[in-house]
Amino acid sequence: MTKIVKFPKDKIEYSDRFFRKVDPKAVTHCIRISNPKLSAKVAHAIALALVYTTYVELVLDEEKIPQDIVDKVRNNDFQSFIDNSHDKRLN
């Protein structure tokens, strides 16, 4: 007997699954329990930073991105992605 395995047409990347499933409020709650002296706003900001940093790392691992861009992201050099020379508000 032959087994037929069907693969989903729209492959969902792990990064997308992580981003949809993670609950920043739950992460905030965990941070507040571990560090009760932190305000809710600070704990929430840290939680969002953790979630987005993890998401970026997962996407970088999944996508074929040039190494120089990966290095900039991992070194938090996001300013290099913004070209302000054409922004008239800054000139």
Coordinates of N, CA and C in Angstrom, one line a residue:
M1 N 0.8 -1.2 0.0 CA 0.0 0.0 0.0 C 0.9 1.2 0.0
T2 N 0.5 2.2 -0.8 CA 1.3 3.5 -0.9 C 0.7 4.5 0.0
K3 N 1.6 5.2 0.7 CA 1.2 6.4 1.5 C 1.5 7.6 0.7
I4 N 0.5 8.5 0.7 CA 0.7 9.8 0.1 C 0.7 10.9 1.2
V5 N 1.8 11.6 1.2 CA 1.9 12.7 2.2 C 1.7 14.0 1.4
K6 N 0.8 14.8 2.0 CA 0.5 16.1 1.4 C 1.2 17.2 2.2
F7 N 1.9 18.0 1.5 CA 2.6 19.1 2.2 C 1.7 20.4 1.9
P8 N 1.6 21.2 2.9 CA 0.8 22.4 2.8 C 1.4 23.3 1.7
K9 N 0.6 23.9 0.9 CA 1.0 24.8 -0.2 C 1.7 26.0 0.3
D10 N 1.1 26.6 1.3 CA 1.6 27.8 1.9 C 2.4 27.4 3.2
K11 N 3.7 27.2 3.0 CA 4.5 26.8 4.1 C 4.6 28.0 5.1
I12 N 4.3 27.7 6.4 CA 4.3 28.7 7.4 C 5.7 28.6 8.1
E13 N 6.4 29.7 8.0 CA 7.7 29.7 8.6 C 7.6 29.7 10.2
Y14 N 8.6 29.2 10.8 CA 8.5 29.2 12.3 C 8.5 30.6 12.9
S15 N 9.2 31.5 12.2 CA 9.2 32.9 12.7 C 7.8 33.5 12.7
D16 N 7.0 33.2 11.6 CA 5.6 33.7 11.6 C 4.7 33.0 12.7
R17 N 4.9 31.7 12.9 CA 4.2 31.0 13.9 C 4.5 31.6 15.3
F18 N 5.8 31.8 15.5 CA 6.3 32.4 16.8 C 5.6 33.8 17.0
F19 N 5.6 34.6 16.0 CA 5.1 36.0 16.1 C 3.6 36.0 16.4
R20 N 2.9 35.1 15.8 CA 1.5 35.0 16.0 C 1.1 34.4 17.4
K21 N 1.9 33.5 17.9 CA 1.6 32.8 19.1 C 2.1 33.5 20.4
V22 N 3.2 34.2 20.3 CA 3.8 34.8 21.5 C 2.9 35.9 22.0
D23 N 2.7 35.9 23.3 CA 1.9 37.0 24.0 C 2.8 37.9 24.7
P24 N 3.0 39.1 24.2 CA 3.8 40.1 24.9 C 3.4 40.4 26.4
K25 N 2.0 40.3 26.6 CA 1.5 40.6 27.9 C 2.0 39.5 28.9
A26 N 2.0 38.2 28.4 CA 2.5 37.1 29.3 C 4.0 37.3 29.6
V27 N 4.7 37.7 28.6 CA 6.2 38.0 28.8 C 6.3 39.1 29.8
T28 N 5.5 40.2 29.6 CA 5.6 41.3 30.6 C 5.3 40.8 32.0
H29 N 4.3 40.0 32.1 CA 3.9 39.4 33.5 C 5.1 38.7 34.1
C30 N 5.7 37.8 33.3 CA 6.9 37.1 33.7 C 8.0 38.0 34.2
I31 N 8.3 39.0 33.4 CA 9.3 40.0 33.8 C 9.0 40.7 35.1
R32 N 7.7 41.1 35.2 CA 7.3 41.8 36.4 C 7.4 40.9 37.7
I33 N 7.1 39.6 37.5 CA 7.3 38.7 38.6 C 8.7 38.5 39.0
S34 N 9.6 38.5 38.0 CA 11.0 38.3 38.3 C 11.7 39.6 38.8
N35 N 11.1 40.7 38.4 CA 11.7 42.0 38.8 C 10.6 43.0 39.2
P36 N 10.1 42.8 40.5 CA 8.9 43.5 40.9 C 9.2 45.0 41.0
K37 N 10.4 45.5 41.0 CA 10.7 46.9 41.1 C 10.5 47.6 39.8
L38 N 10.4 46.9 38.7 CA 10.1 47.5 37.4 C 8.7 48.0 37.3
S39 N 8.5 49.1 36.7 CA 7.2 49.6 36.4 C 6.6 48.8 35.3
A40 N 5.3 48.8 35.1 CA 4.6 48.0 34.1 C 5.1 48.5 32.7
K41 N 5.3 49.8 32.5 CA 5.7 50.3 31.2 C 7.1 49.8 30.9
V42 N 8.0 49.8 31.8 CA 9.4 49.4 31.5 C 9.4 47.9 31.2
A43 N 8.6 47.1 32.0 CA 8.5 45.7 31.8 C 7.9 45.3 30.4
H44 N 6.9 46.1 30.0 CA 6.3 45.9 28.7 C 7.2 46.3 27.6
A45 N 8.0 47.3 27.8 CA 9.0 47.7 26.7 C 10.1 46.6 26.6
I46 N 10.5 46.1 27.7 CA 11.5 45.0 27.7 C 10.9 43.8 27.0
A47 N 9.7 43.5 27.3 CA 9.0 42.3 26.7 C 8.9 42.5 25.2
L48 N 8.5 43.6 24.7 CA 8.4 43.9 23.3 C 9.7 43.8 22.6
A49 N 10.8 44.3 23.3 CA 12.1 44.2 22.7 C 12.6 42.8 22.6
L50 N 12.3 42.0 23.6 CA 12.6 40.5 23.5 C 11.9 39.8 22.4
V51 N 10.6 40.1 22.3 CA 9.8 39.4 21.3 C 10.3 39.8 19.9
Y52 N 10.5 41.1 19.6 CA 10.9 41.6 18.3 C 12.3 41.1 18.0
T53 N 13.2 41.1 19.0 CA 14.6 40.6 18.8 C 14.6 39.2 18.4
T54 N 13.8 38.4 19.1 CA 13.7 37.0 18.8 C 13.1 36.7 17.4
Y55 N 12.1 37.5 17.0 CA 11.5 37.4 15.7 C 12.5 37.7 14.6
V56 N 13.3 38.8 14.8 CA 14.3 39.2 13.8 C 15.3 38.1 13.7
E57 N 15.8 37.5 14.8 CA 16.7 36.4 14.7 C 16.2 35.2 13.9
L58 N 14.9 34.9 14.2 CA 14.3 33.8 13.5 C 14.2 34.0 12.0
V59 N 13.8 35.3 11.6 CA 13.7 35.6 10.2 C 15.0 35.6 9.5
L60 N 16.1 36.1 10.2 CA 17.4 36.1 9.6 C 17.9 34.7 9.4
D61 N 17.5 33.8 10.3 CA 17.9 32.4 10.1 C 17.2 31.7 9.0
E62 N 15.9 32.2 8.7 CA 15.1 31.5 7.7 C 15.4 32.1 6.3
E63 N 15.7 33.3 6.2 CA 15.8 34.0 4.9 C 17.3 34.0 4.4
K64 N 17.4 34.1 3.1 CA 18.8 34.3 2.5 C 19.1 35.7 2.4
I65 N 19.8 36.2 3.4 CA 20.1 37.7 3.5 C 21.6 37.8 3.4
P66 N 22.1 38.8 2.7 CA 23.6 39.0 2.7 C 24.1 39.2 4.1
Q67 N 25.3 38.7 4.3 CA 26.0 38.7 5.6 C 26.2 40.1 6.1
D68 N 26.5 41.1 5.3 CA 26.7 42.4 5.8 C 25.4 43.0 6.4
I69 N 24.3 42.7 5.8 CA 23.0 43.2 6.4 C 22.7 42.4 7.7
V70 N 23.0 41.1 7.8 CA 22.8 40.4 9.0 C 23.7 41.0 10.1
D71 N 24.9 41.3 9.8 CA 25.9 41.9 10.7 C 25.4 43.2 11.3
K72 N 24.8 44.0 10.4 CA 24.3 45.3 10.8 C 23.1 45.2 11.8
V73 N 22.3 44.2 11.4 CA 21.1 44.0 12.3 C 21.6 43.5 13.7
R74 N 22.5 42.5 13.7 CA 22.9 41.9 14.9 C 23.7 42.9 15.8
N75 N 24.3 43.9 15.1 CA 25.0 45.0 15.9 C 24.1 46.2 16.2
N76 N 22.8 46.0 15.9 CA 21.9 47.1 16.2 C 22.2 48.4 15.4
D77 N 22.7 48.2 14.2 CA 23.0 49.3 13.3 C 21.8 49.6 12.4
F78 N 20.7 50.0 13.0 CA 19.5 50.2 12.2 C 19.5 51.5 11.5
Q79 N 20.3 52.4 12.0 CA 20.3 53.8 11.4 C 20.8 53.7 9.9
S80 N 21.7 52.7 9.6 CA 22.2 52.6 8.3 C 21.1 52.2 7.2
F81 N 20.0 51.7 7.7 CA 18.9 51.4 6.8 C 18.0 52.6 6.5
I82 N 18.2 53.7 7.2 CA 17.4 54.9 7.0 C 18.2 55.9 6.2
D83 N 17.7 56.2 5.0 CA 18.4 57.2 4.2 C 17.8 58.6 4.5
N84 N 18.4 59.5 5.2 CA 17.8 60.8 5.6 C 18.2 61.8 4.6
S85 N 19.0 61.5 3.6 CA 19.5 62.6 2.7 C 18.4 63.2 1.8
H86 N 17.3 62.4 1.6 CA 16.2 62.9 0.8 C 15.0 63.5 1.6
D87 N 15.1 63.4 2.9 CA 14.1 63.9 3.8 C 14.2 65.4 4.0
K88 N 13.3 66.2 3.4 CA 13.4 67.7 3.5 C 13.2 68.2 4.9
R89 N 12.6 67.4 5.8 CA 12.4 67.9 7.1 C 13.8 68.0 7.9
L90 N 14.7 67.2 7.5 CA 16.0 67.1 8.2 C 17.0 68.1 7.5
N91 N 16.8 68.5 6.3 CA 17.8 69.4 5.6 C 17.5 70.9 5.9

